[in-house]
Amino acid sequence: MARATLCGVAHPLLRLSAEVAAALASGRPVVALESTLITHGLPAPRNLEAAQRAEAAVRAGGATPATIAVHGGRILVGLTATDSETLAAAPEPWKVSRHNLAAALGRPGWSGTTVSATMIAAHLAGIEVFATGGIGGVHRGGQDSMDISSDLDELARTPVAVVCAGPKSILDVPRTLEALETRGVPVVGWGTTELAGFFSPTSGLPVAITVDDAPAAADLWRRHRSLGLGSGMVFAVPIPAADGIPHDEIEGAIATAELGASAAGIHSAAATPWILARVAELTDGRSVAANLALIENNARVAASLAVALVAVGLPRA
Ligand code: PSU
Ligand code: MN
């Protein structure tokens, strides 16, 4: 295990796996992966399967996977196969974002990192590309409850490219897009002028920016970084059509799950895991199968971006 260097100084709270450290040291492509979807987003044993399929897709795409989690007072960047199994079965893991990252580092158990905490860790480690399922955003009713994911502010302040299938469709997606625009976060359609609809390839909402392939995405990201804007970028990749669930069908399940969450008084950090679990029940597990497929697809696309960034070869801003 090696420590990351930040401005040449080892960061004592990060622990890079030997494989990730070697890839970064020699400038090879690396893709960060989050772990809240392992600890909180998906039911066992599909959670471990998701982690393994994402890592395999990154490798097949010619990059090194760096799954990020917190354990034993360190942010782990790159998990061994055994680490992943332990994480997937960890008792009472925390769900860690910017606000409780330092606190999580003060406890012995495992924590899954959300998009926000994963971006922080990836940036500290010098990793520019990160793949996940969907980003958090403005929850339905968020204009009253103020339940707005810290993912949005993180995207505004941390320069990491996040490859996803759009905002999670359990959210208020139009308000999430407005919040991202306000924060100066580009939302980029990957091969499409329509925002990816998470469980379905389409959402009915337009995106202002489109790239057709990985080299174009790499050019856009490099220009963004060179301006010193400081923000991240969302690359929204549609789920492959064969794996998607029709928009109307999934919307019905989400609406029912939302009502159930309200009736049960579920909110804040517990909302996403609860609603995802209920949607899985309501769709007889089809939402879980779709979630795994889109995670794997995003990992594959993120690897192509990381490879293209190395090919562009410009110094990091
Ligand atoms: N997308 C999924 N499943 C998940 C998540 C996203 O398909 O479990 C997680 C991500 O880690 C994301 C987090 O950062 O949910 C957002 O949670 P919240 O809304 O509490 O900020
Ligand atoms: Mn929240």
mmCIF file of C-alpha atoms and ligand atoms in Angstrom:
data_model
loop_
_atom_site.group_PDB
_atom_site.id
_atom_site.type_symbol
_atom_site.label_atom_id
_atom_site.label_comp_id
_atom_site.label_asym_id
_atom_site.label_seq_id
_atom_site.Cartn_x
_atom_site.Cartn_y
_atom_site.Cartn_z
ATOM 1 C CA MET A 1 0.000 0.000 0.000
ATOM 2 C CA ALA A 2 1.223 3.468 -0.838
ATOM 3 C CA ARG A 3 0.221 6.944 0.178
ATOM 4 C CA ALA A 4 -0.933 9.523 -2.286
ATOM 5 C CA THR A 5 1.184 12.591 -2.764
ATOM 6 C CA LEU A 6 -0.355 15.996 -2.919
ATOM 7 C CA CYS A 7 2.102 18.642 -4.091
ATOM 8 C CA GLY A 8 4.792 16.074 -3.305
ATOM 9 C CA VAL A 9 3.598 15.615 0.278
ATOM 10 C CA ALA A 10 2.180 12.254 1.328
ATOM 11 C CA HIS A 11 -1.411 12.584 2.473
ATOM 12 C CA PRO A 12 -1.705 10.592 5.683
ATOM 13 C CA LEU A 13 -5.435 9.925 5.373
ATOM 14 C CA LEU A 14 -5.328 8.338 1.915
ATOM 15 C CA ARG A 15 -4.165 4.817 1.257
ATOM 16 C CA LEU A 16 -3.720 3.902 -2.367
ATOM 17 C CA SER A 17 -3.589 0.250 -3.397
ATOM 18 C CA ALA A 18 -0.275 -0.728 -4.942
ATOM 19 C CA GLU A 19 -1.980 -1.173 -8.312
ATOM 20 C CA VAL A 20 -3.576 2.289 -8.283
ATOM 21 C CA ALA A 21 -0.396 3.944 -7.012
ATOM 22 C CA ALA A 22 1.636 2.311 -9.802
ATOM 23 C CA ALA A 23 -0.878 3.344 -12.478
ATOM 24 C CA LEU A 24 -0.960 6.957 -11.281
ATOM 25 C CA ALA A 25 2.820 7.162 -10.931
ATOM 26 C CA SER A 26 3.303 6.084 -14.529
ATOM 27 C CA GLY A 27 0.479 8.217 -15.948
ATOM 28 C CA ARG A 28 -1.753 5.315 -16.945
ATOM 29 C CA PRO A 29 -5.536 5.793 -17.025
ATOM 30 C CA VAL A 30 -7.384 5.323 -13.737
ATOM 31 C CA VAL A 31 -11.141 5.419 -13.058
ATOM 32 C CA ALA A 32 -12.506 6.052 -9.566
ATOM 33 C CA LEU A 33 -15.616 4.129 -8.492
ATOM 34 C CA GLU A 34 -17.881 4.940 -5.550
ATOM 35 C CA SER A 35 -19.011 2.577 -2.811
ATOM 36 C CA THR A 36 -22.309 3.885 -1.431
ATOM 37 C CA LEU A 37 -24.082 1.926 -4.088
ATOM 38 C CA ILE A 38 -22.366 -1.159 -2.613
ATOM 39 C CA THR A 39 -23.154 -0.326 1.032
ATOM 40 C CA HIS A 40 -26.551 1.360 0.627
ATOM 41 C CA GLY A 41 -27.769 1.393 -2.969
ATOM 42 C CA LEU A 42 -28.145 -2.263 -3.910
ATOM 43 C CA PRO A 43 -29.254 -5.407 -2.070
ATOM 44 C CA ALA A 44 -26.743 -8.183 -1.320
ATOM 45 C CA PRO A 45 -25.453 -10.116 -3.183
ATOM 46 C CA ARG A 46 -26.100 -7.893 -6.218
ATOM 47 C CA ASN A 47 -24.106 -5.101 -4.541
ATOM 48 C CA LEU A 48 -20.892 -7.123 -4.741
ATOM 49 C CA GLU A 49 -21.740 -8.151 -8.283
ATOM 50 C CA ALA A 50 -22.116 -4.472 -9.213
ATOM 51 C CA ALA A 51 -18.706 -3.661 -7.742
ATOM 52 C CA GLN A 52 -17.066 -6.553 -9.546
ATOM 53 C CA ARG A 53 -18.730 -5.835 -12.882
ATOM 54 C CA ALA A 54 -17.773 -2.153 -12.694
ATOM 55 C CA GLU A 55 -14.139 -3.003 -11.973
ATOM 56 C CA ALA A 56 -14.060 -5.598 -14.770
ATOM 57 C CA ALA A 57 -15.534 -3.091 -17.239
ATOM 58 C CA VAL A 58 -12.888 -0.496 -16.328
ATOM 59 C CA ARG A 59 -10.141 -3.080 -16.849
ATOM 60 C CA ALA A 60 -11.643 -4.267 -20.142
ATOM 61 C CA GLY A 61 -11.553 -0.633 -21.253
ATOM 62 C CA GLY A 62 -7.820 -0.412 -20.594
ATOM 63 C CA ALA A 63 -7.857 1.507 -17.295
ATOM 64 C CA THR A 64 -7.217 0.700 -13.640
ATOM 65 C CA PRO A 65 -10.242 0.744 -11.323
ATOM 66 C CA ALA A 66 -9.931 2.608 -8.020
ATOM 67 C CA THR A 67 -12.946 1.818 -5.869
ATOM 68 C CA ILE A 68 -13.036 4.264 -2.966
ATOM 69 C CA ALA A 69 -14.277 3.543 0.562
ATOM 70 C CA VAL A 70 -13.415 4.471 4.136
ATOM 71 C CA HIS A 71 -12.069 1.965 6.629
ATOM 72 C CA GLY A 72 -9.828 1.984 9.660
ATOM 73 C CA GLY A 73 -9.205 5.714 9.663
ATOM 74 C CA ARG A 74 -8.111 5.838 6.019
ATOM 75 C CA ILE A 75 -9.699 6.630 2.691
ATOM 76 C CA LEU A 76 -8.929 3.554 0.645
ATOM 77 C CA VAL A 77 -8.330 4.263 -3.036
ATOM 78 C CA GLY A 78 -8.376 0.889 -4.773
ATOM 79 C CA LEU A 79 -9.831 -2.154 -3.031
ATOM 80 C CA THR A 80 -8.596 -5.744 -3.165
ATOM 81 C CA ALA A 81 -11.128 -8.449 -4.047
ATOM 82 C CA THR A 82 -11.287 -9.344 -0.355
ATOM 83 C CA ASP A 83 -11.841 -5.689 0.622
ATOM 84 C CA SER A 84 -14.809 -5.528 -1.754
ATOM 85 C CA GLU A 85 -16.343 -8.675 -0.274
ATOM 86 C CA THR A 86 -15.878 -7.337 3.252
ATOM 87 C CA LEU A 87 -17.334 -3.947 2.338
ATOM 88 C CA ALA A 88 -20.361 -5.528 0.638
ATOM 89 C CA ALA A 89 -21.150 -7.467 3.827
ATOM 90 C CA ALA A 90 -20.071 -4.816 6.341
ATOM 91 C CA PRO A 91 -22.402 -4.400 9.331
ATOM 92 C CA GLU A 92 -23.901 -0.922 9.736
ATOM 93 C CA PRO A 93 -21.695 0.919 7.275
ATOM 94 C CA TRP A 94 -21.935 4.681 7.184
ATOM 95 C CA LYS A 95 -22.963 6.590 4.082
ATOM 96 C CA VAL A 96 -20.292 9.254 3.731
ATOM 97 C CA SER A 97 -20.482 12.609 2.012
ATOM 98 C CA ARG A 98 -18.463 15.821 2.511
ATOM 99 C CA HIS A 99 -20.182 16.630 5.819
ATOM 100 C CA ASN A 100 -19.299 13.388 7.644
ATOM 101 C CA LEU A 101 -16.096 12.311 5.907
ATOM 102 C CA ALA A 102 -13.822 13.451 8.730
ATOM 103 C CA ALA A 103 -16.126 11.842 11.296
ATOM 104 C CA ALA A 104 -16.146 8.558 9.377
ATOM 105 C CA LEU A 105 -12.349 8.587 9.429
ATOM 106 C CA GLY A 106 -12.551 8.611 13.213
ATOM 107 C CA ARG A 107 -14.347 5.277 13.483
ATOM 108 C CA PRO A 108 -13.041 1.774 12.853
ATOM 109 C CA GLY A 109 -15.800 0.358 10.615
ATOM 110 C CA TRP A 110 -16.458 0.568 6.889
ATOM 111 C CA SER A 111 -18.151 3.496 5.158
ATOM 112 C CA GLY A 112 -19.400 3.771 1.613
ATOM 113 C CA THR A 113 -18.506 6.991 -0.168
ATOM 114 C CA THR A 114 -21.224 8.881 -2.062
ATOM 115 C CA VAL A 115 -20.506 10.860 -5.187
ATOM 116 C CA SER A 116 -19.393 13.856 -3.112
ATOM 117 C CA ALA A 117 -16.937 11.970 -0.884
ATOM 118 C CA THR A 118 -15.665 9.925 -3.823
ATOM 119 C CA MET A 119 -14.959 13.121 -5.785
ATOM 120 C CA ILE A 120 -13.030 14.553 -2.838
ATOM 121 C CA ALA A 121 -10.937 11.397 -2.525
ATOM 122 C CA ALA A 122 -10.365 11.041 -6.259
ATOM 123 C CA HIS A 123 -9.180 14.641 -6.486
ATOM 124 C CA LEU A 124 -6.832 14.200 -3.506
ATOM 125 C CA ALA A 125 -5.397 11.111 -5.197
ATOM 126 C CA GLY A 126 -5.012 12.807 -8.588
ATOM 127 C CA ILE A 127 -7.760 10.854 -10.394
ATOM 128 C CA GLU A 128 -9.819 12.906 -12.861
ATOM 129 C CA VAL A 129 -12.443 10.404 -14.024
ATOM 130 C CA PHE A 130 -15.089 8.781 -11.864
ATOM 131 C CA ALA A 131 -17.918 6.398 -12.778
ATOM 132 C CA THR A 132 -21.103 5.828 -10.808
ATOM 133 C CA GLY A 133 -24.749 4.930 -11.392
ATOM 134 C CA GLY A 134 -26.489 8.237 -10.896
ATOM 135 C CA ILE A 135 -25.715 11.470 -9.112
ATOM 136 C CA GLY A 136 -27.778 12.763 -6.220
ATOM 137 C CA GLY A 137 -29.734 15.964 -6.657
ATOM 138 C CA VAL A 138 -32.877 17.774 -5.618
ATOM 139 C CA HIS A 139 -35.294 15.291 -4.070
ATOM 140 C CA ARG A 140 -38.951 15.498 -5.055
ATOM 141 C CA GLY A 141 -40.409 18.133 -2.764
ATOM 142 C CA GLY A 142 -36.864 19.390 -2.130
ATOM 143 C CA GLN A 143 -37.972 22.995 -2.630
ATOM 144 C CA ASP A 144 -39.731 22.591 0.735
ATOM 145 C CA SER A 145 -37.703 19.934 2.544
ATOM 146 C CA MET A 146 -34.326 21.367 1.386
ATOM 147 C CA ASP A 147 -33.231 17.768 0.762
ATOM 148 C CA ILE A 148 -30.696 18.549 -1.903
ATOM 149 C CA SER A 149 -27.762 16.185 -2.284
ATOM 150 C CA SER A 150 -24.322 17.476 -1.410
ATOM 151 C CA ASP A 151 -23.302 15.918 -4.735
ATOM 152 C CA LEU A 152 -24.447 19.139 -6.424
ATOM 153 C CA ASP A 153 -22.240 21.481 -4.389
ATOM 154 C CA GLU A 154 -19.376 19.016 -4.715
ATOM 155 C CA LEU A 155 -19.716 19.067 -8.490
ATOM 156 C CA ALA A 156 -19.502 22.858 -8.259
ATOM 157 C CA ARG A 157 -16.246 22.862 -6.333
ATOM 158 C CA THR A 158 -14.242 19.736 -7.167
ATOM 159 C CA PRO A 159 -12.765 19.185 -10.626
ATOM 160 C CA VAL A 160 -13.594 15.556 -11.353
ATOM 161 C CA ALA A 161 -15.444 14.260 -14.423
ATOM 162 C CA VAL A 162 -18.402 12.163 -13.276
ATOM 163 C CA VAL A 163 -19.708 9.585 -15.732
ATOM 164 C CA CYS A 164 -23.244 8.517 -14.818
ATOM 165 C CA ALA A 165 -26.664 7.660 -16.263
ATOM 166 C CA GLY A 166 -28.001 11.094 -15.297
ATOM 167 C CA PRO A 167 -29.452 12.144 -11.968
ATOM 168 C CA LYS A 168 -31.207 9.272 -10.218
ATOM 169 C CA SER A 169 -34.720 9.216 -11.624
ATOM 170 C CA ILE A 170 -36.220 9.114 -8.122
ATOM 171 C CA LEU A 171 -35.259 12.805 -7.947
ATOM 172 C CA ASP A 172 -36.855 15.989 -9.213
ATOM 173 C CA VAL A 173 -34.750 15.909 -12.363
ATOM 174 C CA PRO A 174 -35.752 19.302 -13.862
ATOM 175 C CA ARG A 175 -34.909 21.102 -10.584
ATOM 176 C CA THR A 176 -31.672 19.113 -10.355
ATOM 177 C CA LEU A 177 -30.693 20.378 -13.810
ATOM 178 C CA GLU A 178 -31.502 23.957 -12.792
ATOM 179 C CA ALA A 179 -29.376 23.602 -9.652
ATOM 180 C CA LEU A 180 -26.457 22.230 -11.658
ATOM 181 C CA GLU A 181 -26.653 25.107 -14.128
ATOM 182 C CA THR A 182 -26.750 27.639 -11.288
ATOM 183 C CA ARG A 183 -23.622 26.045 -9.849
ATOM 184 C CA GLY A 184 -21.781 26.137 -13.164
ATOM 185 C CA VAL A 185 -21.657 22.390 -13.641
ATOM 186 C CA PRO A 186 -21.756 21.329 -17.295
ATOM 187 C CA VAL A 187 -24.175 18.468 -17.985
ATOM 188 C CA VAL A 188 -23.020 16.733 -21.123
ATOM 189 C CA GLY A 189 -25.003 14.205 -23.126
ATOM 190 C CA TRP A 190 -22.813 11.315 -24.243
ATOM 191 C CA GLY A 191 -23.881 10.601 -27.823
ATOM 192 C CA THR A 192 -27.278 12.198 -27.279
ATOM 193 C CA THR A 193 -28.949 15.600 -27.083
ATOM 194 C CA GLU A 194 -31.380 14.275 -24.473
ATOM 195 C CA LEU A 195 -30.607 13.800 -20.816
ATOM 196 C CA ALA A 196 -30.169 10.129 -19.908
ATOM 197 C CA GLY A 197 -33.144 8.989 -17.836
ATOM 198 C CA PHE A 198 -31.234 6.668 -15.483
ATOM 199 C CA PHE A 199 -33.415 3.496 -15.691
ATOM 200 C CA SER A 200 -34.465 4.458 -19.226
ATOM 201 C CA PRO A 201 -32.287 5.816 -22.037
ATOM 202 C CA THR A 202 -34.422 8.933 -22.380
ATOM 203 C CA SER A 203 -35.865 11.500 -19.984
ATOM 204 C CA GLY A 204 -37.668 13.897 -22.298
ATOM 205 C CA LEU A 205 -35.342 16.690 -21.102
ATOM 206 C CA PRO A 206 -32.753 18.287 -23.401
ATOM 207 C CA VAL A 207 -29.079 18.749 -22.580
ATOM 208 C CA ALA A 208 -27.303 21.824 -23.895
ATOM 209 C CA ILE A 209 -23.957 20.137 -24.492
ATOM 210 C CA THR A 210 -23.276 16.919 -26.390
ATOM 211 C CA VAL A 211 -20.150 14.917 -27.155
ATOM 212 C CA ASP A 212 -20.075 12.118 -29.690
ATOM 213 C CA ASP A 213 -17.149 10.125 -28.406
ATOM 214 C CA ALA A 214 -14.349 9.859 -25.847
ATOM 215 C CA PRO A 215 -11.825 12.081 -27.675
ATOM 216 C CA ALA A 216 -14.418 14.882 -27.858
ATOM 217 C CA ALA A 217 -15.217 14.394 -24.183
ATOM 218 C CA ALA A 218 -11.512 14.529 -23.323
ATOM 219 C CA ASP A 219 -11.076 17.772 -25.291
ATOM 220 C CA LEU A 220 -14.066 19.346 -23.543
ATOM 221 C CA TRP A 221 -12.798 18.309 -20.104
ATOM 222 C CA ARG A 222 -9.306 19.657 -20.826
ATOM 223 C CA ARG A 223 -10.727 23.014 -21.964
ATOM 224 C CA HIS A 224 -12.895 23.162 -18.855
ATOM 225 C CA ARG A 225 -9.894 22.449 -16.624
ATOM 226 C CA SER A 226 -7.653 24.905 -18.434
ATOM 227 C CA LEU A 227 -10.102 27.713 -17.667
ATOM 228 C CA GLY A 228 -9.526 27.050 -13.996
ATOM 229 C CA LEU A 229 -13.252 26.946 -13.304
ATOM 230 C CA GLY A 230 -12.745 24.507 -10.471
ATOM 231 C CA SER A 231 -15.973 22.626 -11.046
ATOM 232 C CA GLY A 232 -16.573 19.080 -12.093
ATOM 233 C CA MET A 233 -18.560 17.900 -15.078
ATOM 234 C CA VAL A 234 -21.412 15.452 -15.499
ATOM 235 C CA PHE A 235 -21.260 13.091 -18.455
ATOM 236 C CA ALA A 236 -24.740 11.592 -18.778
ATOM 237 C CA VAL A 237 -24.630 8.251 -20.589
ATOM 238 C CA PRO A 238 -27.901 6.547 -21.575
ATOM 239 C CA ILE A 239 -28.422 3.019 -20.297
ATOM 240 C CA PRO A 240 -28.144 0.589 -23.255
ATOM 241 C CA ALA A 241 -31.656 0.279 -24.727
ATOM 242 C CA ALA A 242 -31.830 -3.479 -24.171
ATOM 243 C CA ASP A 243 -31.240 -3.011 -20.426
ATOM 244 C CA GLY A 244 -33.600 -0.078 -19.894
ATOM 245 C CA ILE A 245 -37.074 -0.009 -18.334
ATOM 246 C CA PRO A 246 -39.753 1.994 -20.196
ATOM 247 C CA HIS A 247 -40.090 5.489 -18.732
ATOM 248 C CA ASP A 248 -43.815 5.245 -17.881
ATOM 249 C CA GLU A 249 -43.425 1.923 -16.140
ATOM 250 C CA ILE A 250 -40.553 3.007 -13.899
ATOM 251 C CA GLU A 251 -42.245 6.341 -13.166
ATOM 252 C CA GLY A 252 -45.240 4.489 -11.756
ATOM 253 C CA ALA A 253 -43.037 2.469 -9.412
ATOM 254 C CA ILE A 254 -41.122 5.562 -8.294
ATOM 255 C CA ALA A 255 -44.321 7.496 -7.587
ATOM 256 C CA THR A 256 -45.620 4.630 -5.445
ATOM 257 C CA ALA A 257 -42.288 4.339 -3.602
ATOM 258 C CA GLU A 258 -42.234 8.109 -2.980
ATOM 259 C CA LEU A 259 -45.686 7.993 -1.423
ATOM 260 C CA GLY A 260 -44.578 5.082 0.744
ATOM 261 C CA ALA A 261 -41.474 6.967 1.889
ATOM 262 C CA SER A 262 -43.560 10.007 2.878
ATOM 263 C CA ALA A 263 -46.073 7.844 4.730
ATOM 264 C CA ALA A 264 -43.253 6.058 6.586
ATOM 265 C CA GLY A 265 -41.552 9.360 7.463
ATOM 266 C CA ILE A 266 -38.351 8.438 5.581
ATOM 267 C CA HIS A 267 -36.221 11.404 4.572
ATOM 268 C CA SER A 268 -32.671 12.804 4.381
ATOM 269 C CA ALA A 269 -29.837 10.337 3.800
ATOM 270 C CA ALA A 270 -32.159 7.375 4.321
ATOM 271 C CA ALA A 271 -34.453 8.442 1.465
ATOM 272 C CA THR A 272 -32.395 7.219 -1.491
ATOM 273 C CA PRO A 273 -31.671 3.711 -0.105
ATOM 274 C CA TRP A 274 -35.291 3.269 1.022
ATOM 275 C CA ILE A 275 -36.842 4.386 -2.244
ATOM 276 C CA LEU A 276 -34.419 2.330 -4.352
ATOM 277 C CA ALA A 277 -35.236 -0.778 -2.307
ATOM 278 C CA ARG A 278 -38.985 -0.170 -2.704
ATOM 279 C CA VAL A 279 -38.665 0.413 -6.459
ATOM 280 C CA ALA A 280 -36.780 -2.897 -6.665
ATOM 281 C CA GLU A 281 -39.678 -4.672 -4.957
ATOM 282 C CA LEU A 282 -42.248 -2.992 -7.160
ATOM 283 C CA THR A 283 -40.409 -3.970 -10.348
ATOM 284 C CA ASP A 284 -39.649 -7.550 -9.247
ATOM 285 C CA GLY A 285 -35.950 -6.771 -9.224
ATOM 286 C CA ARG A 286 -35.846 -5.374 -12.747
ATOM 287 C CA SER A 287 -34.688 -1.994 -11.453
ATOM 288 C CA VAL A 288 -31.732 -3.714 -9.786
ATOM 289 C CA ALA A 289 -30.796 -5.531 -13.011
ATOM 290 C CA ALA A 290 -31.029 -2.215 -14.891
ATOM 291 C CA ASN A 291 -28.977 -0.473 -12.215
ATOM 292 C CA LEU A 292 -26.184 -3.048 -12.553
ATOM 293 C CA ALA A 293 -26.229 -2.787 -16.334
ATOM 294 C CA LEU A 294 -25.976 1.007 -16.310
ATOM 295 C CA ILE A 295 -23.203 0.999 -13.713
ATOM 296 C CA GLU A 296 -21.215 -1.428 -15.851
ATOM 297 C CA ASN A 297 -21.870 0.645 -18.971
ATOM 298 C CA ASN A 298 -20.803 3.860 -17.232
ATOM 299 C CA ALA A 299 -17.604 2.183 -16.039
ATOM 300 C CA ARG A 300 -16.830 1.145 -19.604
ATOM 301 C CA VAL A 301 -17.459 4.682 -20.914
ATOM 302 C CA ALA A 302 -15.418 6.231 -18.090
ATOM 303 C CA ALA A 303 -12.492 3.983 -18.995
ATOM 304 C CA SER A 304 -12.691 5.227 -22.586
ATOM 305 C CA LEU A 305 -12.575 8.824 -21.292
ATOM 306 C CA ALA A 306 -9.610 8.113 -19.006
ATOM 307 C CA VAL A 307 -7.765 6.456 -21.901
ATOM 308 C CA ALA A 308 -8.570 9.403 -24.198
ATOM 309 C CA LEU A 309 -7.305 11.868 -21.582
ATOM 310 C CA VAL A 310 -3.964 10.109 -21.474
ATOM 311 C CA ALA A 311 -3.886 10.191 -25.280
ATOM 312 C CA VAL A 312 -4.593 13.951 -25.331
ATOM 313 C CA GLY A 313 -1.518 14.210 -23.167
ATOM 314 C CA LEU A 314 -1.914 17.805 -22.053
ATOM 315 C CA PRO A 315 -0.693 18.668 -18.592
ATOM 316 C CA ARG A 316 -3.332 18.837 -15.938
ATOM 317 C CA ALA A 317 -4.507 22.340 -15.140
HETATM 318 N N1 PSU B 1 -27.218 6.172 -7.545
HETATM 319 C C1 PSU B 1 -27.702 4.916 -7.369
HETATM 320 N N2 PSU B 1 -27.644 4.367 -6.146
HETATM 321 C C2 PSU B 1 -27.107 5.030 -5.091
HETATM 322 C C3 PSU B 1 -26.584 6.343 -5.268
HETATM 323 C C4 PSU B 1 -26.671 6.869 -6.510
HETATM 324 O O1 PSU B 1 -28.188 4.310 -8.304
HETATM 325 O O2 PSU B 1 -27.056 4.474 -3.999
HETATM 326 C C5 PSU B 1 -25.933 7.073 -4.122
HETATM 327 C C6 PSU B 1 -24.704 7.839 -4.618
HETATM 328 O O3 PSU B 1 -23.624 7.514 -3.774
HETATM 329 C C7 PSU B 1 -25.086 9.292 -4.457
HETATM 330 C C8 PSU B 1 -25.973 9.212 -3.250
HETATM 331 O O4 PSU B 1 -23.983 10.138 -4.264
HETATM 332 O O5 PSU B 1 -26.770 8.056 -3.527
HETATM 333 C C9 PSU B 1 -26.798 10.454 -3.019
HETATM 334 O O6 PSU B 1 -27.407 10.377 -1.774
HETATM 335 P P1 PSU B 1 -28.111 11.668 -1.154
HETATM 336 O O7 PSU B 1 -29.300 11.904 -2.034
HETATM 337 O O8 PSU B 1 -28.470 11.278 0.237
HETATM 338 O O9 PSU B 1 -27.103 12.779 -1.228
HETATM 339 MN MN MN B 2 -30.144 14.129 0.922
#
